[in-house]
Tab-separated table of C-alpha atoms and ligand atoms in Angstrom:
chain	number	residue	atom	x	y	z
A	30	UNK	CA	-21.005	-22.165	13.057
A	31	UNK	CA	-17.961	-21.431	15.174
A	32	UNK	CA	-15.268	-20.744	12.588
A	33	UNK	CA	-11.625	-20.183	13.504
A	34	UNK	CA	-8.517	-19.790	11.418
A	35	UNK	CA	-4.964	-20.851	12.156
A	36	UNK	CA	-2.463	-18.915	10.114
A	37	UNK	CA	1.033	-20.367	9.814
A	38	UNK	CA	3.615	-17.606	9.859
A	39	UNK	CA	6.621	-19.010	11.670
A	40	UNK	CA	8.744	-19.561	8.579
A	41	UNK	CA	12.009	-17.681	8.512
A	42	UNK	CA	11.864	-16.698	4.877
A	43	UNK	CA	15.632	-16.904	4.407
A	44	UNK	CA	15.346	-16.449	0.654
A	45	UNK	CA	13.912	-12.956	1.082
A	46	UNK	CA	17.427	-11.949	2.272
A	47	UNK	CA	15.853	-9.457	4.645
A	48	UNK	CA	15.865	-8.405	8.277
A	49	UNK	CA	12.105	-8.012	8.030
A	50	UNK	CA	10.202	-11.286	8.682
A	51	UNK	CA	8.840	-12.623	5.402
A	52	UNK	CA	5.152	-12.366	6.250
A	53	UNK	CA	5.555	-8.626	6.931
A	54	UNK	CA	6.765	-7.887	3.420
A	55	UNK	CA	4.047	-5.984	1.608
A	56	UNK	CA	1.880	-6.710	-1.364
A	57	UNK	CA	-0.240	-3.747	-2.398
A	58	UNK	CA	1.203	-1.742	0.497
A	59	UNK	CA	-0.076	-4.219	3.109
A	60	UNK	CA	1.863	-6.978	4.904
A	61	UNK	CA	1.207	-10.373	3.320
A	62	UNK	CA	0.070	-11.734	6.681
A	63	UNK	CA	-2.463	-8.914	6.986
A	64	UNK	CA	-3.995	-9.921	3.642
A	65	UNK	CA	-4.511	-13.443	4.957
A	66	UNK	CA	-5.920	-12.208	8.282
A	67	UNK	CA	-8.334	-9.944	6.398
A	68	UNK	CA	-9.486	-12.792	4.135
A	69	UNK	CA	-10.161	-14.973	7.206
A	70	UNK	CA	-11.894	-12.144	9.020
A	71	UNK	CA	-14.322	-11.577	6.205
A	72	UNK	CA	-15.719	-15.058	6.963
A	73	UNK	CA	-16.595	-13.849	10.456
A	74	UNK	CA	-14.087	-16.051	12.204
A	75	UNK	CA	-14.416	-15.876	15.978
A	76	UNK	CA	-10.680	-16.287	16.435
A	77	UNK	CA	-7.643	-16.096	14.164
A	78	UNK	CA	-4.601	-17.785	15.620
A	79	UNK	CA	-1.272	-16.727	14.228
A	80	UNK	CA	1.564	-19.190	14.672
A	81	UNK	CA	4.684	-17.081	14.800
A	82	UNK	CA	8.338	-17.820	15.284
A	83	UNK	CA	11.102	-16.000	13.508
A	84	UNK	CA	10.978	-12.243	14.255
A	85	UNK	CA	7.833	-12.844	16.284
A	86	UNK	CA	7.929	-9.604	18.254
A	87	UNK	CA	8.159	-7.597	15.085
A	88	UNK	CA	5.279	-9.544	13.560
A	89	UNK	CA	3.054	-8.999	16.604
A	90	UNK	CA	3.913	-5.322	16.861
A	91	UNK	CA	3.177	-4.580	13.237
A	92	UNK	CA	-0.067	-6.543	13.068
A	93	UNK	CA	-1.317	-5.268	16.438
A	94	UNK	CA	-0.646	-1.661	15.440
A	95	UNK	CA	-3.052	-1.961	12.543
A	96	UNK	CA	-6.347	-2.177	14.400
A	97	UNK	CA	-8.749	-4.421	16.314
A	98	UNK	CA	-7.150	-7.300	18.216
A	99	UNK	CA	-9.953	-9.061	20.058
A	100	UNK	CA	-10.210	-11.748	17.358
A	101	UNK	CA	-6.460	-12.411	17.137
A	102	UNK	CA	-4.498	-14.954	19.178
A	103	UNK	CA	-0.813	-15.723	19.064
A	104	UNK	CA	0.918	-19.080	19.372
A	105	UNK	CA	4.658	-19.285	19.356
A	106	UNK	CA	6.533	-22.025	17.541
A	107	UNK	CA	10.043	-21.815	18.973
A	108	UNK	CA	11.625	-24.330	16.648
A	109	UNK	CA	10.367	-25.058	13.184
A	110	UNK	CA	9.639	-28.719	13.012
A	111	UNK	CA	7.110	-28.689	10.208
A	112	UNK	CA	3.592	-27.572	9.370
A	113	UNK	CA	1.994	-30.219	11.625
A	114	UNK	CA	4.142	-29.107	14.531
A	115	UNK	CA	3.188	-25.489	13.815
A	116	UNK	CA	-0.531	-26.261	14.088
A	117	UNK	CA	0.105	-28.248	17.282
A	118	UNK	CA	1.343	-25.019	18.900
A	119	UNK	CA	-2.141	-23.553	18.410
A	120	UNK	CA	-3.896	-26.537	20.049
A	121	UNK	CA	-5.016	-24.582	23.108
A	122	UNK	CA	-7.060	-22.300	20.842
A	123	UNK	CA	-8.846	-25.087	18.962
A	124	UNK	CA	-12.361	-25.719	20.268
A	125	UNK	CA	-13.676	-29.250	19.647
A	126	UNK	CA	-16.804	-28.038	17.889
A	127	UNK	CA	-15.082	-25.352	15.817
A	128	UNK	CA	-14.581	-25.500	12.084
A	129	UNK	CA	-10.901	-24.779	11.618
A	130	UNK	CA	-9.362	-23.295	8.493
A	131	UNK	CA	-5.600	-23.584	8.235
A	132	UNK	CA	-4.007	-20.902	6.093
A	133	UNK	CA	-0.478	-19.799	5.229
A	134	UNK	CA	0.664	-16.277	6.103
A	135	UNK	CA	2.782	-16.002	2.962
A	136	UNK	CA	-0.053	-16.600	0.473
A	137	UNK	CA	-1.441	-13.072	0.222
A	138	UNK	CA	-3.888	-13.385	-2.678
A	139	UNK	CA	-6.093	-16.031	-1.119
A	140	UNK	CA	-9.740	-15.006	-1.505
A	141	UNK	CA	-12.347	-15.103	1.221
A	142	UNK	CA	-14.706	-16.845	-1.239
A	143	UNK	CA	-12.267	-19.709	-1.659
A	144	UNK	CA	-11.877	-20.101	2.110
A	145	UNK	CA	-15.659	-20.084	2.424
A	146	UNK	CA	-15.930	-22.846	-0.204
A	147	UNK	CA	-13.330	-24.844	1.723
A	148	UNK	CA	-15.159	-24.576	5.038
A	149	UNK	CA	-18.520	-25.052	3.297
A	150	UNK	CA	-17.485	-28.495	1.974
A	151	UNK	CA	-17.190	-29.898	5.488
A	152	UNK	CA	-20.378	-31.859	6.102
A	153	UNK	CA	-21.605	-35.157	7.509
A	154	UNK	CA	-19.808	-37.069	4.776
A	155	UNK	CA	-16.459	-35.289	4.701
A	156	UNK	CA	-14.257	-34.655	7.658
A	157	UNK	CA	-11.290	-33.040	5.932
A	158	UNK	CA	-11.163	-30.694	2.946
A	159	UNK	CA	-7.921	-29.796	1.208
A	160	UNK	CA	-7.482	-26.938	-1.223
A	161	UNK	CA	-5.597	-28.082	-4.298
A	162	UNK	CA	-4.597	-26.609	-7.616
A	163	UNK	CA	-3.302	-27.943	-10.919
A	164	UNK	CA	0.206	-26.897	-11.940
A	165	UNK	CA	2.099	-27.602	-15.160
A	166	UNK	CA	5.260	-27.480	-13.112
A	167	UNK	CA	4.377	-29.075	-9.785
A	168	UNK	CA	7.994	-29.253	-8.541
A	169	UNK	CA	8.425	-28.539	-4.847
A	170	UNK	CA	4.805	-29.103	-3.875
A	171	UNK	CA	3.077	-31.954	-2.087
A	172	UNK	CA	1.194	-34.129	-4.618
A	173	UNK	CA	-2.424	-35.172	-4.215
A	174	UNK	CA	-2.801	-38.952	-4.369
A	175	UNK	CA	-6.290	-40.111	-5.297
A	176	UNK	CA	-7.663	-43.669	-5.144
A	177	UNK	CA	-9.444	-45.568	-7.954
A	178	UNK	CA	-12.707	-43.724	-7.178
A	179	UNK	CA	-10.966	-40.387	-7.492
A	180	UNK	CA	-11.145	-39.730	-3.748
A	181	UNK	CA	-8.226	-38.061	-1.999
A	182	UNK	CA	-6.172	-40.790	-0.323
A	183	UNK	CA	-3.058	-38.991	0.823
A	184	UNK	CA	-0.611	-36.174	0.174
A	185	UNK	CA	2.977	-37.062	-0.600
A	186	UNK	CA	5.708	-34.467	-0.234
A	187	UNK	CA	8.059	-34.102	-3.198
A	188	UNK	CA	11.014	-35.419	-1.197
A	189	UNK	CA	9.114	-38.558	-0.234
A	190	UNK	CA	7.501	-39.131	-3.625
A	191	UNK	CA	8.173	-41.851	-6.182
A	192	UNK	CA	8.835	-40.811	-9.802
A	193	UNK	CA	5.301	-41.841	-10.671
A	194	UNK	CA	3.863	-39.650	-7.897
A	195	UNK	CA	6.039	-36.737	-8.979
A	196	UNK	CA	4.319	-36.764	-12.346
A	197	UNK	CA	1.007	-35.822	-10.674
A	198	UNK	CA	0.024	-32.231	-11.396
A	199	UNK	CA	-2.572	-31.757	-8.706
A	200	UNK	CA	-0.765	-30.219	-5.746
A	201	UNK	CA	-1.477	-29.309	-2.152
A	202	UNK	CA	-1.833	-25.556	-1.593
A	203	UNK	CA	-1.527	-26.098	2.174
A	204	UNK	CA	-4.979	-24.705	3.018
A	205	UNK	CA	-7.285	-27.172	4.735
A	206	UNK	CA	-10.517	-27.218	6.703
A	207	UNK	CA	-11.478	-29.677	9.453
A	208	UNK	CA	-13.403	-29.865	12.696
A	209	UNK	CA	-11.432	-29.027	15.840
A	210	UNK	CA	-11.887	-32.369	17.529
A	211	UNK	CA	-10.719	-34.369	14.478
A	212	UNK	CA	-7.803	-32.101	13.828
A	213	UNK	CA	-6.491	-32.413	17.393
A	214	UNK	CA	-6.790	-36.191	17.262
A	215	UNK	CA	-4.863	-36.419	14.003
A	216	UNK	CA	-2.215	-33.935	15.147
A	217	UNK	CA	-1.416	-36.101	18.136
A	218	UNK	CA	-0.717	-39.037	15.810
A	219	UNK	CA	1.649	-37.336	13.378
A	220	UNK	CA	5.244	-38.526	13.489
A	221	UNK	CA	8.358	-37.071	11.845
A	222	UNK	CA	8.999	-40.320	10.075
A	223	UNK	CA	9.813	-38.975	6.609
A	224	UNK	CA	12.588	-37.655	4.376
A	225	UNK	CA	12.688	-34.248	6.111
A	226	UNK	CA	12.199	-35.550	9.666
A	227	UNK	CA	9.376	-33.024	10.021
A	228	UNK	CA	5.857	-33.176	11.416
A	229	UNK	CA	3.787	-32.941	8.245
A	230	UNK	CA	0.314	-31.445	8.539
A	231	UNK	CA	-0.417	-33.274	5.298
A	232	UNK	CA	-0.311	-36.578	7.179
A	233	UNK	CA	-3.779	-35.695	8.480
A	234	UNK	CA	-5.104	-36.881	5.128
A	235	UNK	CA	-3.887	-40.464	5.381
A	236	UNK	CA	-4.760	-40.551	9.106
A	237	UNK	CA	-8.336	-39.517	8.299
A	238	UNK	CA	-8.592	-42.059	5.493
A	239	UNK	CA	-7.260	-44.805	7.805
A	240	UNK	CA	-10.101	-43.983	10.210
A	241	UNK	CA	-12.554	-44.541	7.372
A	242	UNK	CA	-13.321	-40.817	7.077
A	243	UNK	CA	-13.771	-39.063	3.744
A	244	UNK	CA	-11.366	-36.413	2.492
A	245	UNK	CA	-12.462	-34.067	-0.277
A	246	UNK	CA	-10.617	-31.545	-2.362
A	247	UNK	CA	-11.640	-28.096	-3.487
A	248	UNK	CA	-9.697	-27.228	-6.622
A	249	UNK	CA	-8.618	-23.626	-7.005
A	250	UNK	CA	-8.618	-22.676	-10.719
A	251	UNK	CA	-6.227	-19.795	-10.348
A	252	UNK	CA	-2.785	-20.925	-9.162
A	253	UNK	CA	-1.781	-17.306	-8.485
A	254	UNK	CA	-4.391	-17.085	-5.753
A	255	UNK	CA	-2.697	-19.851	-3.790
A	256	UNK	CA	0.897	-19.015	-4.652
A	257	UNK	CA	3.249	-18.486	-1.736
A	258	UNK	CA	6.087	-15.997	-1.608
A	259	UNK	CA	9.573	-17.288	-0.915
A	260	UNK	CA	11.696	-14.611	-2.575
A	261	UNK	CA	11.447	-11.103	-3.947
A	262	UNK	CA	10.800	-12.308	-7.477
A	263	UNK	CA	7.663	-14.075	-6.362
A	264	UNK	CA	6.734	-11.054	-4.272
A	265	UNK	CA	6.973	-8.845	-7.373
A	266	UNK	CA	4.932	-11.322	-9.433
A	267	UNK	CA	2.157	-11.334	-6.859
A	268	UNK	CA	2.338	-7.544	-6.561
A	269	UNK	CA	1.622	-7.218	-10.287
A	270	UNK	CA	-1.121	-9.856	-10.117
A	271	UNK	CA	-2.698	-8.022	-7.195
A	272	UNK	CA	-2.490	-4.651	-8.934
A	273	UNK	CA	-4.088	-6.097	-12.040
A	274	UNK	CA	-6.971	-7.472	-9.975
A	275	UNK	CA	-7.572	-4.071	-8.416
A	276	UNK	CA	-7.350	-2.286	-11.761
A	277	UNK	CA	-9.819	-4.774	-13.264
A	278	UNK	CA	-12.263	-4.174	-10.445
A	279	UNK	CA	-12.110	-0.416	-11.018
A	280	UNK	CA	-12.396	-0.740	-14.785
A	281	UNK	CA	-15.524	-2.853	-14.362
A	282	UNK	CA	-16.910	-0.052	-12.212
A	283	UNK	CA	-16.408	2.367	-15.088
A	284	UNK	CA	-12.984	3.851	-14.374
A	285	UNK	CA	-10.673	4.361	-17.357
A	286	UNK	CA	-7.204	3.097	-16.526
A	287	UNK	CA	-5.020	3.950	-19.469
A	288	UNK	CA	-2.561	1.125	-18.761
A	289	UNK	CA	-3.537	-1.331	-16.016
A	290	UNK	CA	0.050	-2.561	-15.829
A	291	UNK	CA	1.147	0.937	-14.834
A	292	UNK	CA	-1.268	1.704	-12.038
A	293	UNK	CA	-0.439	1.052	-8.378
A	294	UNK	CA	-2.960	1.030	-5.587
A	295	UNK	CA	-1.455	0.531	-2.147
A	296	UNK	CA	-4.576	0.820	-0.081
A	297	UNK	CA	-8.177	1.475	-1.057
A	298	UNK	CA	-9.131	3.595	-4.044
A	299	UNK	CA	-12.752	4.588	-4.557
A	300	UNK	CA	-13.751	6.376	-7.731
A	301	UNK	CA	-16.938	7.903	-9.100
A	302	UNK	CA	-18.123	7.883	-12.711
A	303	UNK	CA	-15.959	8.866	-15.655
A	304	UNK	CA	-12.672	8.958	-13.849
A	305	UNK	CA	-9.554	8.736	-15.975
A	306	UNK	CA	-6.308	7.466	-14.480
A	307	UNK	CA	-3.370	7.972	-16.785
A	308	UNK	CA	-0.120	5.996	-16.507
A	309	UNK	CA	2.272	5.678	-13.576
A	310	UNK	CA	0.099	6.898	-10.761
A	311	UNK	CA	0.494	5.586	-7.220
A	312	UNK	CA	-2.421	5.695	-4.800
A	313	UNK	CA	-1.605	5.110	-1.132
A	314	UNK	CA	-3.941	4.573	1.811
A	315	UNK	CA	-7.530	5.772	1.501
A	316	UNK	CA	-8.121	7.773	-1.645
A	317	UNK	CA	-11.561	8.844	-2.829
A	318	UNK	CA	-12.087	10.385	-6.236
A	319	UNK	CA	-15.359	12.051	-7.192
A	320	UNK	CA	-16.930	11.980	-10.639
A	321	UNK	CA	-15.220	13.123	-13.782
A	322	UNK	CA	-11.778	13.309	-12.233
A	323	UNK	CA	-8.633	13.114	-14.349
A	324	UNK	CA	-5.323	12.063	-12.869
A	325	UNK	CA	-2.552	12.871	-15.321
A	326	UNK	CA	0.633	10.764	-15.425
A	327	UNK	CA	3.114	10.372	-12.607
A	328	UNK	CA	1.206	11.492	-9.511
A	329	UNK	CA	1.455	10.147	-5.953
A	330	UNK	CA	-1.804	10.556	-4.057
A	331	UNK	CA	-2.055	9.472	-0.444
A	332	UNK	CA	-5.094	9.589	1.852
A	333	UNK	CA	-6.929	12.274	-0.097
A	334	UNK	CA	-10.498	13.123	-0.836
A	335	UNK	CA	-10.932	14.631	-4.271
A	336	UNK	CA	-14.218	16.161	-5.455
A	337	UNK	CA	-15.976	16.143	-8.842
A	338	UNK	CA	-14.543	17.583	-12.070
A	339	UNK	CA	-11.019	17.849	-10.709
A	340	UNK	CA	-7.842	17.534	-12.748
A	341	UNK	CA	-4.650	16.557	-10.992
A	342	UNK	CA	-2.022	17.420	-13.546
A	343	UNK	CA	1.143	15.457	-14.191
A	344	UNK	CA	3.753	14.806	-11.506
A	345	UNK	CA	1.879	16.177	-8.540
A	346	UNK	CA	2.234	14.789	-5.012
A	347	UNK	CA	-0.728	15.064	-2.656
A	348	UNK	CA	-0.998	13.830	0.919
A	349	UNK	CA	-3.882	13.981	3.402
A	350	UNK	CA	-5.694	16.767	1.609
A	351	UNK	CA	-9.260	17.575	0.674
A	352	UNK	CA	-9.697	18.901	-2.847
A	353	UNK	CA	-13.088	20.470	-3.614
A	354	UNK	CA	-15.101	20.294	-6.835
A	355	UNK	CA	-13.787	21.833	-10.055
A	356	UNK	CA	-10.262	22.333	-8.767
A	357	UNK	CA	-7.089	22.160	-10.831
A	358	UNK	CA	-3.833	21.032	-9.266
A	359	UNK	CA	-0.369	20.912	-10.838
A	360	UNK	CA	1.571	20.040	-12.890
A	361	UNK	CA	4.372	19.590	-10.360
A	362	UNK	CA	2.366	20.673	-7.331
A	363	UNK	CA	2.997	19.441	-3.806
A	364	UNK	CA	-0.016	19.410	-1.534
A	365	UNK	CA	0.926	18.505	2.018
A	366	UNK	CA	-1.214	17.292	4.939
A	367	UNK	CA	-4.142	19.288	6.287
A	368	UNK	CA	-4.620	21.266	3.132
A	369	UNK	CA	-8.130	22.060	1.970
A	370	UNK	CA	-8.834	23.403	-1.486
A	371	UNK	CA	-12.373	24.755	-1.686
A	372	UNK	CA	-14.239	24.454	-4.966
A	373	UNK	CA	-12.909	26.113	-8.129
A	374	UNK	CA	-9.518	26.722	-6.573
A	375	UNK	CA	-6.410	26.418	-8.691
A	376	UNK	CA	-2.924	25.449	-7.619
A	377	UNK	CA	-0.362	25.580	-10.374
A	378	UNK	CA	3.157	24.423	-11.105
A	379	UNK	CA	5.899	24.347	-8.498
A	380	UNK	CA	3.558	25.356	-5.714
A	381	UNK	CA	3.789	23.826	-2.238
A	382	UNK	CA	0.860	24.099	0.126
A	383	UNK	CA	0.901	22.911	3.727
A	384	UNK	CA	-1.780	22.969	6.436
A	385	UNK	CA	-3.707	25.706	4.661
A	386	UNK	CA	-7.145	26.423	3.325
A	387	UNK	CA	-7.419	27.905	-0.141
A	388	UNK	CA	-10.825	29.572	-0.559
A	389	UNK	CA	-13.331	29.158	-3.370
A	390	UNK	CA	-12.080	30.304	-6.736
A	391	UNK	CA	-8.708	31.355	-5.323
A	392	UNK	CA	-5.589	30.842	-7.412
A	393	UNK	CA	-1.991	30.122	-6.516
A	394	UNK	CA	-0.700	29.556	-9.989
A	395	UNK	CA	3.072	29.543	-9.967
A	396	UNK	CA	6.141	28.933	-7.806
A	397	UNK	CA	4.789	29.695	-4.340
A	398	UNK	CA	4.908	28.362	-0.793
A	399	UNK	CA	1.736	28.690	1.233
A	400	UNK	CA	1.968	27.263	4.758
A	401	UNK	CA	-0.231	27.646	7.855
A	402	UNK	CA	-2.526	29.942	5.947
A	403	UNK	CA	-6.240	30.626	6.019
A	404	UNK	CA	-7.132	32.078	2.632
A	405	UNK	CA	-10.533	33.488	1.634
A	406	UNK	CA	-12.370	33.331	-1.690
A	407	UNK	CA	-11.377	34.792	-5.068
A	408	UNK	CA	-7.829	35.532	-4.022
A	409	UNK	CA	-5.033	35.812	-6.562
A	410	UNK	CA	-1.554	34.950	-5.350
A	411	UNK	CA	1.186	36.104	-7.714
A	412	UNK	CA	4.129	33.987	-8.786
A	413	UNK	CA	6.842	33.482	-6.201
A	414	UNK	CA	4.810	34.405	-3.138
A	415	UNK	CA	6.086	32.963	0.121
A	416	UNK	CA	4.386	32.816	3.490
A	417	UNK	CA	7.265	33.053	5.961
A	418	UNK	CA	5.633	30.888	8.615
A	419	UNK	CA	8.676	29.830	10.595
A	420	UNK	CA	11.116	31.882	12.637
A	421	UNK	CA	13.435	28.957	13.270
A	422	UNK	CA	11.609	27.967	16.435
A	423	UNK	CA	7.858	28.419	16.017
A	424	UNK	CA	5.250	28.376	13.276
A	425	UNK	CA	2.887	31.311	12.702
A	426	UNK	CA	-0.374	31.828	10.850
A	427	UNK	CA	-1.065	33.953	7.807
A	428	UNK	CA	-4.624	35.114	7.296
A	429	UNK	CA	-5.747	36.319	3.893
A	430	UNK	CA	-9.273	37.689	3.382
A	431	UNK	CA	-11.520	37.523	0.306
A	432	UNK	CA	-10.662	39.147	-3.058
A	433	UNK	CA	-7.067	39.835	-2.049
A	434	UNK	CA	-4.495	40.346	-4.808
A	435	UNK	CA	-0.892	39.589	-3.906
A	436	UNK	CA	1.673	40.793	-6.428
A	437	UNK	CA	4.503	38.510	-7.497
A	438	UNK	CA	7.615	37.849	-5.449
A	439	UNK	CA	6.085	38.840	-2.147
A	440	UNK	CA	6.929	37.588	1.317
A	441	UNK	CA	4.164	37.552	3.902
A	442	UNK	CA	5.930	37.363	7.263
A	443	UNK	CA	3.632	35.591	9.714
A	444	UNK	CA	1.827	36.233	11.923
A	445	UNK	CA	0.180	38.643	9.539
A	446	UNK	CA	-3.284	39.421	8.187
A	447	UNK	CA	-4.144	40.681	4.734
A	448	UNK	CA	-7.660	42.058	4.959
A	449	UNK	CA	-10.479	41.674	2.409
A	450	UNK	CA	-9.903	43.353	-0.914
A	451	UNK	CA	-6.323	44.377	-0.104
A	452	UNK	CA	-3.760	44.609	-2.888
A	453	UNK	CA	-0.093	43.906	-2.169
A	454	UNK	CA	2.425	45.411	-4.551
A	455	UNK	CA	4.834	43.036	-6.228
A	456	UNK	CA	8.155	42.453	-4.520
A	457	UNK	CA	6.926	43.433	-1.064
A	458	UNK	CA	7.987	42.076	2.302
A	459	UNK	CA	4.862	42.408	4.404
A	460	UNK	CA	5.493	42.321	8.153
A	461	UNK	CA	2.468	44.277	9.360
A	462	UNK	CA	-1.234	43.732	8.692
A	463	UNK	CA	-2.483	45.136	5.384
A	464	UNK	CA	-5.806	46.993	5.626
A	465	UNK	CA	-8.975	46.316	3.682
A	466	UNK	CA	-9.290	47.491	0.088
A	467	UNK	CA	-6.003	49.464	0.110
A	468	UNK	CA	-2.761	49.020	-1.792
A	469	UNK	CA	0.075	48.083	0.529
A	470	UNK	CA	3.622	47.666	-0.631
A	471	UNK	CA	7.115	47.747	0.791
A	472	UNK	CA	9.759	48.254	-1.752
A	473	UNK	CA	12.490	50.790	-2.376
A	474	UNK	CA	11.497	53.439	-4.879
A	475	UNK	CA	12.675	53.043	-8.408
A	476	UNK	CA	15.155	55.633	-9.651
A	477	UNK	CA	16.694	56.281	-13.030
A	478	UNK	CA	20.245	57.642	-13.370
A	479	UNK	CA	20.278	59.703	-16.446
A	480	UNK	CA	23.229	59.543	-18.771
A	481	UNK	CA	24.729	56.535	-17.009
A	482	UNK	CA	26.848	54.345	-19.264
A	483	UNK	CA	27.781	50.703	-18.957
A	484	UNK	CA	31.466	50.094	-18.249
A	485	UNK	CA	33.521	49.008	-21.225
A	486	UNK	CA	36.506	46.683	-21.254
A	487	UNK	CA	39.806	48.500	-20.702
A	488	UNK	CA	42.510	48.150	-23.391
A	489	UNK	CA	45.547	46.390	-21.877
A	490	UNK	CA	49.221	47.084	-22.579
A	491	UNK	CA	50.858	44.379	-24.794
A	492	UNK	CA	53.234	43.060	-21.973
A	493	UNK	CA	50.443	42.174	-19.480
A	494	UNK	CA	48.286	40.370	-21.894
A	495	UNK	CA	49.699	36.821	-21.588
A	496	UNK	CA	49.548	36.820	-17.757
A	497	UNK	CA	45.975	38.041	-17.676
A	498	UNK	CA	44.957	35.357	-20.089
A	499	UNK	CA	45.974	32.712	-17.599
A	500	UNK	CA	43.187	33.539	-15.183
B	8	LIG	C1	3.917	-27.268	2.397
B	8	LIG	C2	3.119	-28.578	2.290
B	8	LIG	C3	3.064	-29.000	0.819
B	8	LIG	C4	2.450	-27.904	-0.004
B	8	LIG	C5	3.198	-26.597	0.196
B	8	LIG	C6	2.468	-25.473	-0.462
B	8	LIG	C7	3.510	-29.873	4.321
B	8	LIG	C8	4.239	-30.974	4.943
B	8	LIG	N1	3.794	-29.593	3.059
B	8	LIG	O1	5.247	-27.560	1.986
B	8	LIG	O2	2.301	-30.193	0.686
B	8	LIG	O3	2.455	-28.263	-1.370
B	8	LIG	O4	3.295	-26.281	1.590
B	8	LIG	O5	3.234	-24.309	-0.382
B	8	LIG	O6	2.644	-29.267	4.944
B	8	LIG	N2	5.560	-23.099	8.675
B	8	LIG	C9	5.565	-22.854	10.024
B	8	LIG	N3	6.296	-23.677	10.830
B	8	LIG	C10	6.993	-24.727	10.369
B	8	LIG	C11	6.992	-24.977	8.984
B	8	LIG	C12	6.252	-24.146	8.165
B	8	LIG	O7	4.933	-21.922	10.501
B	8	LIG	O8	7.621	-25.416	11.166
B	8	LIG	C13	4.766	-22.225	7.815
B	8	LIG	C14	5.614	-21.419	6.874
B	8	LIG	O9	5.883	-20.144	7.448
B	8	LIG	C15	4.727	-21.290	5.659
B	8	LIG	C16	3.898	-22.555	5.668
B	8	LIG	O10	3.960	-23.018	6.996
B	8	LIG	O11	3.835	-20.199	5.756
B	8	LIG	C17	4.418	-23.591	4.690
B	8	LIG	O12	5.739	-23.927	5.013
B	8	LIG	P1	6.765	-24.380	3.917
B	8	LIG	O13	8.040	-24.700	4.582
B	8	LIG	O14	6.784	-23.399	2.815
B	8	LIG	O15	6.077	-25.732	3.440
B	8	LIG	P2	6.540	-26.642	2.261
B	8	LIG	O16	7.598	-27.539	2.743
B	8	LIG	O17	6.789	-25.832	1.061
B	9	LIG	CA1	6.428	-23.362	0.558
């Protein structure tokens, strides 16, 4: 079957009050339009035609920057004259023998399964399938008019409807499926002869019926799946609905999510067995968690791979890092891109690590900055250690061997190497390489001044006292 989709995305989205075109606003960290494209793509569509208008260049740029393009086509609708007119702009891309699904770019939660059901209903008997849903408050939607046999006879827009028709609760979601040849024939017959002087795509229904063809409906049970976004309130509602769906999927896979309403996944999160995700965590991009991982409250984790038996303690921020098995990170740690923590490593509170490897079993427990560093195994970095990797113009490497002990409050001025087994005395500024297994330190010697006394407050003469007090 040659399946194609036409995705309507020319609407201006005025009610978003935004300079970003509506369909580019995100749900779950991904543009709404991209959700719809992805749903269509998972049906193996040979072509997905996006009808764009308002902010078209921006729409194309953003969608084209996100990957493969060979199955995307673009059709411009310069003036918005209705949904029928929008589909007409894509005519050149509609093959006669194709099964065409028409989707809306601002309905991000549409499921591939539902689109498959829609296309699957097209058969020798039916030549047009409309996706409908039942709403308690159908205001604003096109109503589904059925004949005495219960067959779909037409769709009437709210503005053209009689009071009796307005009472109907089955509404048009806008998604339809038809064969290319039929669709093109109906499109050429649509006229803007209605209350809004628009070309209604929905007129295809009555045109098909007039030809003696059968129109069927697929009813979507979950109105949220087919809800469009017109303003930021609806965007937020769908965001929560989407997050809940993702949380449910993970919980069914065995992940403990302490409060599904306080878990945000803006990308793809994969998790092994016995993972616990506490409240208020945000996962961005591709995040993989191994088995038995605990994410304490308030972390932001972006594009990371985290091994087994890891605890990410509260309020840590991790980006593009690889965390080995049995590691501990945080609380309040910042792990920046290109950081690798080998197994059993520990990074503690108020530690920032950038573009560095921390060896097996090594510990950076408190208040340190480690940047551009290659660190060996079983190293202990004392509190307040700083790798001075930047001279204001260039970045330099620090190399630390195995079993090194760095005393607290030390600066390692890169480029510098601390060899295996070296010990660095606390408070040192290390500018030259420190040799293997020796103690190296740079610090002024401690002296004691015997008999020294602390100054005491001088007694002041009576006359000066008031002036001094004004200080
Ligand atoms: C449309 C349907 C209505 C249905 C409702 C569901 C028609 C005539 N009406 O109404 O039956 O209940 O959707 O939400 O089809 N668009 C364009 N170009 C245009 C007009 C619209 O690309 O000229 C796009 C919009 O960007 C949007 C979609 O088509 O993605 C729907 O447009 P909208 O104006 O929201 O349609 P409604 O009038 O609400
Ligand atoms: Ca609408």
